[in-house]
PDB file of C-alpha atoms in Angstrom:
ATOM      1  CA  MET A   1      15.045  41.081 -70.640  1.00 90.00           C
ATOM      2  CA  ILE A   2      12.962  38.163 -69.358  1.00 95.00           C
ATOM      3  CA  THR A   3      14.176  36.334 -66.245  1.00 97.00           C
ATOM      4  CA  LEU A   4      12.855  32.930 -65.195  1.00 97.00           C
ATOM      5  CA  ASP A   5      12.155  32.390 -61.502  1.00 98.00           C
ATOM      6  CA  GLU A   6       9.932  30.241 -59.310  1.00 98.00           C
ATOM      7  CA  VAL A   7       8.046  30.244 -56.019  1.00 98.00           C
ATOM      8  CA  THR A   8       6.806  27.409 -53.810  1.00 98.00           C
ATOM      9  CA  SER A   9       3.095  27.280 -53.071  1.00 98.00           C
ATOM     10  CA  LYS A  10       1.550  26.289 -49.736  1.00 97.00           C
ATOM     11  CA  ASP A  11       1.327  22.585 -50.649  1.00 97.00           C
ATOM     12  CA  GLY A  12       4.922  22.472 -51.939  1.00 98.00           C
ATOM     13  CA  THR A  13       4.110  22.830 -55.641  1.00 98.00           C
ATOM     14  CA  THR A  14       6.575  24.860 -57.688  1.00 98.00           C
ATOM     15  CA  ILE A  15       5.074  27.753 -59.645  1.00 98.00           C
ATOM     16  CA  ALA A  16       7.403  29.003 -62.377  1.00 98.00           C
ATOM     17  CA  TYR A  17       7.143  32.534 -63.704  1.00 98.00           C
ATOM     18  CA  ASP A  18       8.815  35.029 -66.025  1.00 98.00           C
ATOM     19  CA  ARG A  19       9.849  38.445 -64.718  1.00 98.00           C
ATOM     20  CA  LEU A  20      10.258  41.451 -67.000  1.00 98.00           C
ATOM     21  CA  GLY A  21      10.068  45.219 -66.889  1.00 98.00           C
ATOM     22  CA  ASP A  22      10.533  47.833 -64.208  1.00 97.00           C
ATOM     23  CA  GLY A  23       8.155  49.582 -61.843  1.00 97.00           C
ATOM     24  CA  PRO A  24       5.329  48.533 -59.492  1.00 97.00           C
ATOM     25  CA  GLY A  25       4.679  44.789 -59.391  1.00 98.00           C
ATOM     26  CA  LEU A  26       1.968  43.380 -61.653  1.00 98.00           C
ATOM     27  CA  VAL A  27       1.031  39.695 -62.020  1.00 98.00           C
ATOM     28  CA  VAL A  28      -0.476  38.616 -65.352  1.00 98.00           C
ATOM     29  CA  LEU A  29      -2.412  35.369 -64.755  1.00 98.00           C
ATOM     30  CA  HIS A  30      -3.385  33.426 -67.859  1.00 98.00           C
ATOM     31  CA  GLY A  31      -6.645  31.663 -68.648  1.00 97.00           C
ATOM     32  CA  VAL A  32      -7.995  28.502 -70.206  1.00 94.00           C
ATOM     33  CA  MET A  33      -5.871  26.525 -72.702  1.00 93.00           C
ATOM     34  CA  GLN A  34      -2.954  28.860 -72.040  1.00 95.00           C
ATOM     35  CA  THR A  35       0.391  29.160 -70.287  1.00 96.00           C
ATOM     36  CA  GLY A  36       2.118  32.319 -69.168  1.00 97.00           C
ATOM     37  CA  HIS A  37       3.702  32.589 -72.613  1.00 95.00           C
ATOM     38  CA  SER A  38       0.231  33.057 -74.124  1.00 94.00           C
ATOM     39  CA  ASN A  39       0.082  36.574 -72.641  1.00 96.00           C
ATOM     40  CA  ILE A  40       3.771  37.469 -72.828  1.00 96.00           C
ATOM     41  CA  GLU A  41       3.188  40.197 -75.431  1.00 97.00           C
ATOM     42  CA  LEU A  42       0.668  41.822 -73.082  1.00 98.00           C
ATOM     43  CA  ALA A  43       3.314  41.794 -70.327  1.00 98.00           C
ATOM     44  CA  GLN A  44       5.911  43.199 -72.724  1.00 98.00           C
ATOM     45  CA  ALA A  45       3.535  46.025 -73.634  1.00 98.00           C
ATOM     46  CA  LEU A  46       3.217  46.857 -69.914  1.00 98.00           C
ATOM     47  CA  ALA A  47       6.870  46.332 -68.986  1.00 98.00           C
ATOM     48  CA  SER A  48       7.860  49.974 -69.492  1.00 97.00           C
ATOM     49  CA  ASP A  49       5.654  50.912 -66.522  1.00 97.00           C
ATOM     50  CA  PHE A  50       5.485  47.761 -64.382  1.00 98.00           C
ATOM     51  CA  THR A  51       7.576  44.830 -63.242  1.00 98.00           C
ATOM     52  CA  CYS A  52       5.483  42.051 -64.722  1.00 98.00           C
ATOM     53  CA  TYR A  53       5.354  38.556 -63.239  1.00 98.00           C
ATOM     54  CA  VAL A  54       3.900  36.037 -65.669  1.00 98.00           C
ATOM     55  CA  PRO A  55       3.384  32.583 -64.106  1.00 98.00           C
ATOM     56  CA  ASP A  56       2.475  29.232 -65.572  1.00 98.00           C
ATOM     57  CA  ARG A  57      -0.468  28.098 -63.477  1.00 98.00           C
ATOM     58  CA  ARG A  58      -0.016  24.678 -61.888  1.00 98.00           C
ATOM     59  CA  GLY A  59      -0.280  21.733 -64.241  1.00 97.00           C
ATOM     60  CA  ARG A  60       0.888  23.875 -67.165  1.00 95.00           C
ATOM     61  CA  GLY A  61       4.179  24.870 -68.732  1.00 94.00           C
ATOM     62  CA  ARG A  62       7.120  24.752 -66.343  1.00 95.00           C
ATOM     63  CA  SER A  63       5.114  24.677 -63.100  1.00 97.00           C
ATOM     64  CA  GLY A  64       4.456  21.625 -60.955  1.00 98.00           C
ATOM     65  CA  PRO A  65       1.502  19.204 -61.220  1.00 97.00           C
ATOM     66  CA  TYR A  66      -2.085  19.797 -60.165  1.00 97.00           C
ATOM     67  CA  GLY A  67      -1.778  17.456 -57.178  1.00 95.00           C
ATOM     68  CA  PRO A  68      -4.422  15.172 -55.661  1.00 90.00           C
ATOM     69  CA  ASP A  69      -6.408  17.935 -53.942  1.00 92.00           C
ATOM     70  CA  TYR A  70      -6.647  20.327 -56.866  1.00 97.00           C
ATOM     71  CA  GLY A  71      -9.325  22.980 -56.807  1.00 96.00           C
ATOM     72  CA  LEU A  72      -9.866  26.719 -56.790  1.00 97.00           C
ATOM     73  CA  GLN A  73      -8.302  26.997 -53.329  1.00 97.00           C
ATOM     74  CA  ARG A  74      -4.999  25.577 -54.633  1.00 98.00           C
ATOM     75  CA  GLU A  75      -4.991  28.173 -57.418  1.00 98.00           C
ATOM     76  CA  VAL A  76      -5.611  30.930 -54.871  1.00 98.00           C
ATOM     77  CA  GLU A  77      -2.718  29.638 -52.753  1.00 98.00           C
ATOM     78  CA  ASP A  78      -0.445  29.665 -55.814  1.00 98.00           C
ATOM     79  CA  LEU A  79      -1.240  33.272 -56.674  1.00 98.00           C
ATOM     80  CA  ASP A  80      -0.994  34.297 -53.031  1.00 98.00           C
ATOM     81  CA  ALA A  81       2.492  32.738 -52.791  1.00 98.00           C
ATOM     82  CA  LEU A  82       3.610  34.659 -55.861  1.00 98.00           C
ATOM     83  CA  LEU A  83       2.210  37.929 -54.509  1.00 98.00           C
ATOM     84  CA  GLU A  84       3.906  37.323 -51.171  1.00 97.00           C
ATOM     85  CA  ALA A  85       7.269  36.559 -52.792  1.00 98.00           C
ATOM     86  CA  THR A  86       7.247  39.495 -55.212  1.00 98.00           C
ATOM     87  CA  GLY A  87       5.380  42.142 -53.223  1.00 97.00           C
ATOM     88  CA  ALA A  88       3.169  42.832 -56.248  1.00 97.00           C
ATOM     89  CA  GLN A  89      -0.078  44.630 -55.418  1.00 95.00           C
ATOM     90  CA  HIS A  90      -1.760  44.475 -58.816  1.00 98.00           C
ATOM     91  CA  VAL A  91      -3.068  41.480 -60.782  1.00 98.00           C
ATOM     92  CA  VAL A  92      -4.458  41.098 -64.287  1.00 98.00           C
ATOM     93  CA  GLY A  93      -6.490  37.886 -64.460  1.00 98.00           C
ATOM     94  CA  VAL A  94      -7.598  36.465 -67.805  1.00 98.00           C
ATOM     95  CA  SER A  95     -10.684  34.228 -68.151  1.00 97.00           C
ATOM     96  CA  SER A  96     -10.362  31.414 -65.568  1.00 97.00           C
ATOM     97  CA  GLY A  97      -7.327  33.301 -64.265  1.00 98.00           C
ATOM     98  CA  ALA A  98      -9.709  36.174 -63.508  1.00 98.00           C
ATOM     99  CA  ILE A  99     -11.762  33.848 -61.319  1.00 98.00           C
ATOM    100  CA  VAL A 100      -8.603  32.957 -59.385  1.00 98.00           C
ATOM    101  CA  THR A 101      -7.724  36.653 -59.157  1.00 98.00           C
ATOM    102  CA  LEU A 102     -11.093  37.703 -57.741  1.00 98.00           C
ATOM    103  CA  ARG A 103     -11.055  34.897 -55.178  1.00 97.00           C
ATOM    104  CA  THR A 104      -7.511  35.846 -54.191  1.00 98.00           C
ATOM    105  CA  ALA A 105      -8.635  39.433 -53.705  1.00 97.00           C
ATOM    106  CA  LEU A 106     -11.114  38.127 -51.129  1.00 96.00           C
ATOM    107  CA  ALA A 107      -8.373  36.271 -49.258  1.00 94.00           C
ATOM    108  CA  ARG A 108      -5.733  38.996 -49.635  1.00 95.00           C
ATOM    109  CA  PRO A 109      -7.220  42.425 -48.838  1.00 91.00           C
ATOM    110  CA  THR A 110      -3.846  44.126 -49.390  1.00 91.00           C
ATOM    111  CA  LEU A 111      -4.330  43.830 -53.145  1.00 95.00           C
ATOM    112  CA  ARG A 112      -4.806  47.386 -54.412  1.00 93.00           C
ATOM    113  CA  LYS A 113      -6.074  47.031 -57.962  1.00 97.00           C
ATOM    114  CA  VAL A 114      -7.325  44.076 -59.975  1.00 98.00           C
ATOM    115  CA  VAL A 115      -8.159  43.715 -63.660  1.00 98.00           C
ATOM    116  CA  ALA A 116     -10.636  40.904 -64.357  1.00 98.00           C
ATOM    117  CA  PHE A 117     -10.854  40.059 -68.050  1.00 98.00           C
ATOM    118  CA  GLU A 118     -14.071  38.136 -68.775  1.00 98.00           C
ATOM    119  CA  PRO A 119     -14.166  35.638 -65.873  1.00 97.00           C
ATOM    120  CA  PRO A 120     -16.470  32.726 -66.836  1.00 95.00           C
ATOM    121  CA  LEU A 121     -18.364  32.507 -63.543  1.00 95.00           C
ATOM    122  CA  ASP A 122     -21.134  29.923 -63.368  1.00 92.00           C
ATOM    123  CA  LEU A 123     -24.211  32.077 -62.886  1.00 90.00           C
ATOM    124  CA  GLY A 124     -27.416  30.138 -62.397  1.00 80.00           C
ATOM    125  CA  GLY A 125     -26.071  26.922 -63.907  1.00 78.00           C
ATOM    126  CA  SER A 126     -24.748  28.646 -67.010  1.00 77.00           C
ATOM    127  CA  TYR A 127     -21.824  26.181 -67.116  1.00 78.00           C
ATOM    128  CA  PRO A 128     -23.227  22.715 -66.355  1.00 74.00           C
ATOM    129  CA  ALA A 129     -20.304  20.398 -65.516  1.00 71.00           C
ATOM    130  CA  GLY A 130     -21.816  17.266 -67.069  1.00 84.00           C
ATOM    131  CA  TRP A 131     -19.624  17.684 -70.135  1.00 93.00           C
ATOM    132  CA  LEU A 132     -16.504  16.767 -68.160  1.00 94.00           C
ATOM    133  CA  ASP A 133     -17.301  13.039 -68.172  1.00 95.00           C
ATOM    134  CA  ARG A 134     -17.550  12.927 -71.956  1.00 96.00           C
ATOM    135  CA  PHE A 135     -14.475  15.118 -72.307  1.00 96.00           C
ATOM    136  CA  ASP A 136     -12.450  12.793 -70.075  1.00 97.00           C
ATOM    137  CA  ARG A 137     -13.541   9.686 -72.001  1.00 97.00           C
ATOM    138  CA  GLU A 138     -12.619  11.223 -75.339  1.00 98.00           C
ATOM    139  CA  LEU A 139      -9.289  12.418 -74.016  1.00 97.00           C
ATOM    140  CA  ALA A 140      -8.486   8.995 -72.518  1.00 97.00           C
ATOM    141  CA  ALA A 141      -9.229   7.431 -75.901  1.00 98.00           C
ATOM    142  CA  GLY A 142      -6.775   9.765 -77.605  1.00 97.00           C
ATOM    143  CA  ARG A 143      -9.575  11.610 -79.411  1.00 97.00           C
ATOM    144  CA  ILE A 144      -8.215  15.060 -78.696  1.00 97.00           C
ATOM    145  CA  PRO A 145     -10.138  16.922 -81.445  1.00 97.00           C
ATOM    146  CA  ALA A 146     -13.373  15.345 -80.191  1.00 97.00           C
ATOM    147  CA  ALA A 147     -12.570  16.272 -76.589  1.00 97.00           C
ATOM    148  CA  LEU A 148     -11.806  19.871 -77.542  1.00 96.00           C
ATOM    149  CA  VAL A 149     -15.068  20.132 -79.471  1.00 95.00           C
ATOM    150  CA  THR A 150     -16.926  18.842 -76.408  1.00 95.00           C
ATOM    151  CA  GLY A 151     -15.238  21.471 -74.243  1.00 93.00           C
ATOM    152  CA  MET A 152     -15.690  24.255 -76.761  1.00 90.00           C
ATOM    153  CA  LEU A 153     -19.414  23.605 -77.173  1.00 91.00           C
ATOM    154  CA  ALA A 154     -19.957  23.316 -73.419  1.00 89.00           C
ATOM    155  CA  THR A 155     -18.101  26.506 -72.582  1.00 85.00           C
ATOM    156  CA  ARG A 156     -19.552  28.398 -75.568  1.00 82.00           C
ATOM    157  CA  LEU A 157     -16.256  30.004 -76.480  1.00 76.00           C
ATOM    158  CA  GLY A 158     -16.565  29.396 -80.197  1.00 74.00           C
ATOM    159  CA  PRO A 159     -18.581  31.558 -82.600  1.00 75.00           C
ATOM    160  CA  PRO A 160     -22.373  30.929 -82.630  1.00 77.00           C
ATOM    161  CA  ILE A 161     -22.153  29.187 -86.006  1.00 82.00           C
ATOM    162  CA  PHE A 162     -20.244  26.332 -84.349  1.00 83.00           C
ATOM    163  CA  HIS A 163     -23.479  25.255 -82.660  1.00 81.00           C
ATOM    164  CA  LEU A 164     -25.138  24.880 -86.067  1.00 87.00           C
ATOM    165  CA  MET A 165     -22.386  22.820 -87.678  1.00 92.00           C
ATOM    166  CA  PRO A 166     -22.332  18.990 -87.705  1.00 94.00           C
ATOM    167  CA  ARG A 167     -20.107  17.655 -84.951  1.00 94.00           C
ATOM    168  CA  ALA A 168     -18.095  15.546 -87.398  1.00 96.00           C
ATOM    169  CA  LEU A 169     -17.204  18.703 -89.328  1.00 96.00           C
ATOM    170  CA  LEU A 170     -16.231  20.495 -86.123  1.00 95.00           C
ATOM    171  CA  GLU A 171     -13.904  17.635 -85.165  1.00 96.00           C
ATOM    172  CA  LEU A 172     -12.314  17.685 -88.640  1.00 96.00           C
ATOM    173  CA  LEU A 173     -11.760  21.447 -88.488  1.00 94.00           C
ATOM    174  CA  THR A 174     -10.343  21.140 -84.963  1.00 95.00           C
ATOM    175  CA  ALA A 175      -7.902  18.424 -86.072  1.00 96.00           C
ATOM    176  CA  MET A 176      -6.718  20.693 -88.892  1.00 95.00           C
ATOM    177  CA  MET A 177      -6.336  23.585 -86.456  1.00 93.00           C
ATOM    178  CA  LEU A 178      -4.223  21.440 -84.132  1.00 94.00           C
ATOM    179  CA  LYS A 179      -1.864  20.471 -86.947  1.00 94.00           C
ATOM    180  CA  ASN A 180      -1.520  24.067 -88.146  1.00 91.00           C
ATOM    181  CA  GLN A 181      -0.887  25.355 -84.640  1.00 89.00           C
ATOM    182  CA  GLU A 182       1.772  22.697 -84.016  1.00 90.00           C
ATOM    183  CA  LYS A 183       3.610  23.810 -87.144  1.00 86.00           C
ATOM    184  CA  ALA A 184       3.430  27.475 -86.155  1.00 81.00           C
ATOM    185  CA  ALA A 185       4.305  27.078 -82.467  1.00 77.00           C
ATOM    186  CA  GLY A 186       7.517  28.800 -81.442  1.00 74.00           C
ATOM    187  CA  ALA A 187      10.250  27.409 -79.235  1.00 70.00           C
ATOM    188  CA  GLY A 188       9.037  26.722 -75.715  1.00 70.00           C
ATOM    189  CA  GLU A 189       5.409  27.386 -76.645  1.00 80.00           C
ATOM    190  CA  SER A 190       2.863  24.774 -75.536  1.00 89.00           C
ATOM    191  CA  THR A 191       0.541  23.499 -78.248  1.00 92.00           C
ATOM    192  CA  TYR A 192      -3.211  23.104 -77.923  1.00 93.00           C
ATOM    193  CA  ARG A 193      -2.730  19.338 -78.101  1.00 94.00           C
ATOM    194  CA  GLU A 194      -0.457  19.500 -75.064  1.00 94.00           C
ATOM    195  CA  LEU A 195      -2.810  21.857 -73.244  1.00 96.00           C
ATOM    196  CA  ALA A 196      -5.977  19.875 -73.970  1.00 96.00           C
ATOM    197  CA  PRO A 197      -5.980  18.049 -70.585  1.00 96.00           C
ATOM    198  CA  THR A 198      -5.916  21.391 -68.751  1.00 96.00           C
ATOM    199  CA  LEU A 199      -9.445  22.115 -69.947  1.00 95.00           C
ATOM    200  CA  HIS A 200     -10.742  19.522 -67.461  1.00 95.00           C
ATOM    201  CA  TYR A 201      -9.205  21.425 -64.546  1.00 96.00           C
ATOM    202  CA  ASP A 202     -10.415  24.831 -65.673  1.00 96.00           C
ATOM    203  CA  GLY A 203     -13.857  23.266 -65.984  1.00 94.00           C
ATOM    204  CA  ARG A 204     -13.642  22.237 -62.352  1.00 93.00           C
ATOM    205  CA  VAL A 205     -12.620  25.756 -61.332  1.00 94.00           C
ATOM    206  CA  VAL A 206     -15.622  27.235 -63.120  1.00 94.00           C
ATOM    207  CA  ALA A 207     -17.958  24.649 -61.550  1.00 92.00           C
ATOM    208  CA  GLU A 208     -16.825  25.789 -58.089  1.00 93.00           C
ATOM    209  CA  THR A 209     -18.140  29.309 -58.749  1.00 92.00           C
ATOM    210  CA  ALA A 210     -21.798  28.280 -58.962  1.00 88.00           C
ATOM    211  CA  ALA A 211     -24.071  30.387 -56.750  1.00 79.00           C
ATOM    212  CA  ASP A 212     -21.277  32.412 -55.133  1.00 84.00           C
ATOM    213  CA  LEU A 213     -21.744  35.783 -56.837  1.00 93.00           C
ATOM    214  CA  ASP A 214     -22.530  37.548 -53.559  1.00 94.00           C
ATOM    215  CA  VAL A 215     -19.158  36.652 -52.025  1.00 95.00           C
ATOM    216  CA  TYR A 216     -17.545  39.286 -54.229  1.00 97.00           C
ATOM    217  CA  ARG A 217     -19.332  42.038 -52.311  1.00 97.00           C
ATOM    218  CA  SER A 218     -16.488  41.736 -49.800  1.00 96.00           C
ATOM    219  CA  VAL A 219     -13.677  42.454 -52.285  1.00 97.00           C
ATOM    220  CA  ARG A 220     -11.821  45.541 -51.045  1.00 95.00           C
ATOM    221  CA  ALA A 221      -9.570  46.034 -54.078  1.00 96.00           C
ATOM    222  CA  GLU A 222     -10.527  48.326 -56.920  1.00 97.00           C
ATOM    223  CA  VAL A 223     -11.562  46.176 -59.871  1.00 98.00           C
ATOM    224  CA  LEU A 224     -11.543  46.918 -63.577  1.00 98.00           C
ATOM    225  CA  LEU A 225     -14.020  44.657 -65.357  1.00 98.00           C
ATOM    226  CA  LEU A 226     -12.599  44.352 -68.827  1.00 98.00           C
ATOM    227  CA  GLY A 227     -14.156  42.728 -71.870  1.00 98.00           C
ATOM    228  CA  GLY A 228     -14.710  42.936 -75.593  1.00 97.00           C
ATOM    229  CA  THR A 229     -17.855  43.898 -77.471  1.00 97.00           C
ATOM    230  CA  LYS A 230     -17.483  40.825 -79.705  1.00 95.00           C
ATOM    231  CA  SER A 231     -17.169  38.349 -76.845  1.00 94.00           C
ATOM    232  CA  PRO A 232     -19.973  35.833 -76.168  1.00 91.00           C
ATOM    233  CA  ALA A 233     -23.062  37.272 -74.514  1.00 91.00           C
ATOM    234  CA  HIS A 234     -22.772  35.040 -71.443  1.00 91.00           C
ATOM    235  CA  LEU A 235     -19.320  36.454 -70.660  1.00 94.00           C
ATOM    236  CA  ARG A 236     -20.609  39.997 -70.979  1.00 96.00           C
ATOM    237  CA  SER A 237     -23.461  39.036 -68.653  1.00 95.00           C
ATOM    238  CA  VAL A 238     -20.943  37.961 -66.010  1.00 96.00           C
ATOM    239  CA  LEU A 239     -19.309  41.397 -66.158  1.00 98.00           C
ATOM    240  CA  THR A 240     -22.721  43.005 -65.712  1.00 98.00           C
ATOM    241  CA  ALA A 241     -23.463  40.791 -62.705  1.00 97.00           C
ATOM    242  CA  LEU A 242     -20.115  41.576 -61.093  1.00 98.00           C
ATOM    243  CA  GLU A 243     -20.637  45.259 -61.761  1.00 97.00           C
ATOM    244  CA  GLY A 244     -23.676  45.024 -59.533  1.00 97.00           C
ATOM    245  CA  VAL A 245     -21.926  43.440 -56.534  1.00 98.00           C
ATOM    246  CA  LEU A 246     -18.316  44.632 -56.473  1.00 98.00           C
ATOM    247  CA  PRO A 247     -18.121  47.708 -54.232  1.00 96.00           C
ATOM    248  CA  ARG A 248     -15.273  49.427 -56.122  1.00 96.00           C
ATOM    249  CA  ALA A 249     -15.613  48.469 -59.768  1.00 97.00           C
ATOM    250  CA  ARG A 250     -15.595  50.143 -63.127  1.00 97.00           C
ATOM    251  CA  ARG A 251     -16.141  48.538 -66.512  1.00 98.00           C
ATOM    252  CA  VAL A 252     -14.616  48.958 -69.936  1.00 98.00           C
ATOM    253  CA  ASP A 253     -15.906  47.200 -73.052  1.00 98.00           C
ATOM    254  CA  MET A 254     -13.268  47.333 -75.780  1.00 98.00           C
ATOM    255  CA  ALA A 255     -14.837  47.884 -79.185  1.00 97.00           C
ATOM    256  CA  GLY A 256     -14.308  45.130 -81.727  1.00 97.00           C
ATOM    257  CA  LEU A 257     -12.375  42.797 -79.411  1.00 97.00           C
ATOM    258  CA  ASP A 258     -13.297  39.321 -78.222  1.00 95.00           C
ATOM    259  CA  HIS A 259     -12.201  36.715 -75.668  1.00 95.00           C
ATOM    260  CA  SER A 260      -8.810  36.296 -77.369  1.00 94.00           C
ATOM    261  CA  ALA A 261      -7.904  39.983 -76.889  1.00 97.00           C
ATOM    262  CA  THR A 262      -5.198  39.489 -74.245  1.00 98.00           C
ATOM    263  CA  SER A 263      -3.424  36.755 -76.218  1.00 95.00           C
ATOM    264  CA  ASN A 264      -0.322  37.173 -78.347  1.00 94.00           C
ATOM    265  CA  THR A 265      -0.908  38.574 -81.828  1.00 93.00           C
ATOM    266  CA  ALA A 266      -0.306  35.188 -83.465  1.00 87.00           C
ATOM    267  CA  MET A 267      -3.379  33.931 -81.583  1.00 87.00           C
ATOM    268  CA  ARG A 268      -5.570  36.835 -82.776  1.00 89.00           C
ATOM    269  CA  GLY A 269      -4.912  38.933 -79.682  1.00 95.00           C
ATOM    270  CA  LYS A 270      -4.625  42.698 -79.448  1.00 98.00           C
ATOM    271  CA  PRO A 271      -2.152  42.966 -76.551  1.00 98.00           C
ATOM    272  CA  GLU A 272      -1.126  46.573 -77.201  1.00 98.00           C
ATOM    273  CA  GLN A 273      -4.727  47.763 -77.190  1.00 98.00           C
ATOM    274  CA  VAL A 274      -5.534  45.836 -74.008  1.00 98.00           C
ATOM    275  CA  ALA A 275      -2.333  47.134 -72.374  1.00 98.00           C
ATOM    276  CA  GLU A 276      -3.469  50.725 -72.979  1.00 98.00           C
ATOM    277  CA  GLU A 277      -6.637  50.158 -70.945  1.00 98.00           C
ATOM    278  CA  ILE A 278      -4.769  48.354 -68.181  1.00 98.00           C
ATOM    279  CA  ARG A 279      -2.065  51.027 -67.989  1.00 98.00           C
ATOM    280  CA  ARG A 280      -4.646  53.806 -67.881  1.00 97.00           C
ATOM    281  CA  TYR A 281      -6.469  52.086 -65.043  1.00 97.00           C
ATOM    282  CA  LEU A 282      -3.472  51.118 -62.938  1.00 97.00           C
ATOM    283  CA  THR A 283      -1.811  54.531 -63.164  1.00 93.00           C
ATOM    284  CA  THR A 284      -4.936  56.437 -62.122  1.00 83.00           C
ATOM    285  CA  VAL A 285      -4.790  57.739 -58.543  1.00 65.00           C
ATOM    286  CA  PRO A 286      -6.756  55.302 -56.343  1.00 56.00           C
ATOM    287  CA  LYS A 287     -10.126  56.333 -54.965  1.00 51.00           C
ATOM    288  CA  ASP A 288     -10.379  57.132 -51.277  1.00 48.00           C
TER     289      ASP A 288
END
C-alpha cells in the first residue's frame, strides 16, 4: 500500500512524498525530468526490505514551488527535512538527485549509507551553463521540443548519434516522442511536456557543482557509486572521479544498463535489477 504524506522544508515549502513498504527507512530521490512516480517501481522492488519514502522534489509533482532563492542548498534542506521527519538513514539518489544526496551527506553526518546513481557533476567545465539562456527563450516561446533538444544536447544524455543528426530532425522526433508519451502516461503521471521547465533548475544545480569535487572527501557515509556500462562516458568519468575522493566508497557498473536504469519499466528502466544491487549493498554489515 502506498500512503501519501508531506513534510515542510526550512523555507516553508511543502515536500510531498509517497510511503510504502516495511523496514529501515530509505529515501529514493529522483533525477532530471522526473517526479517521485518515475522511480516508484524501484521503490516497490525494495519495499519488502525497507520503508521507502519517495518524494517529489520541489517544483515538481505535488510538492511546492521552487521559490525565489532556489539552488542546491534548498534541495539539501528539503531532503534533510524529510530525513529528519522520517528517521531514514539511507538514501538512493538518481542523477541530479544523487548530487543533492551527496551534498546532504556532507551536511548530515548521521546518514549511514548512500547510493549515488550517476550524478552529473560538473568536472572541469564539462557542463557549461550557457545553454540555459537559449533553453529559456525557446521555452518562453512555447517551443518545447526545441528547448528539450537544446537541453539534451547540452547535457549529453542522448545517444551519440543525436549529435550527428540535423537539429530540425531532432526537434521533429522530440515532438513525436512528446505526443506518444502523453498518450501513454498513466493517471497522476507527469508528462515530459509538463516537466520541461524543470530542466532549467536541474541545470542550475549541476552548474553549482563546478570545481567542488574535493568537498566530497569529508563525506562520512558509506557510498555505493552505481552506474551502467551503456551510460555516457562523461557520467562514468564522474563515478571514477568520486571513487578517488570518497573515503568509504565502492562502485558497481551494471552490465548492459544505461542512465534510464532506475526508471519504471515503461520508460526503459530495469528497476528490479537495480533494486538487487541496492538491496545487496544496504543489507551488508557496515564497515568499521
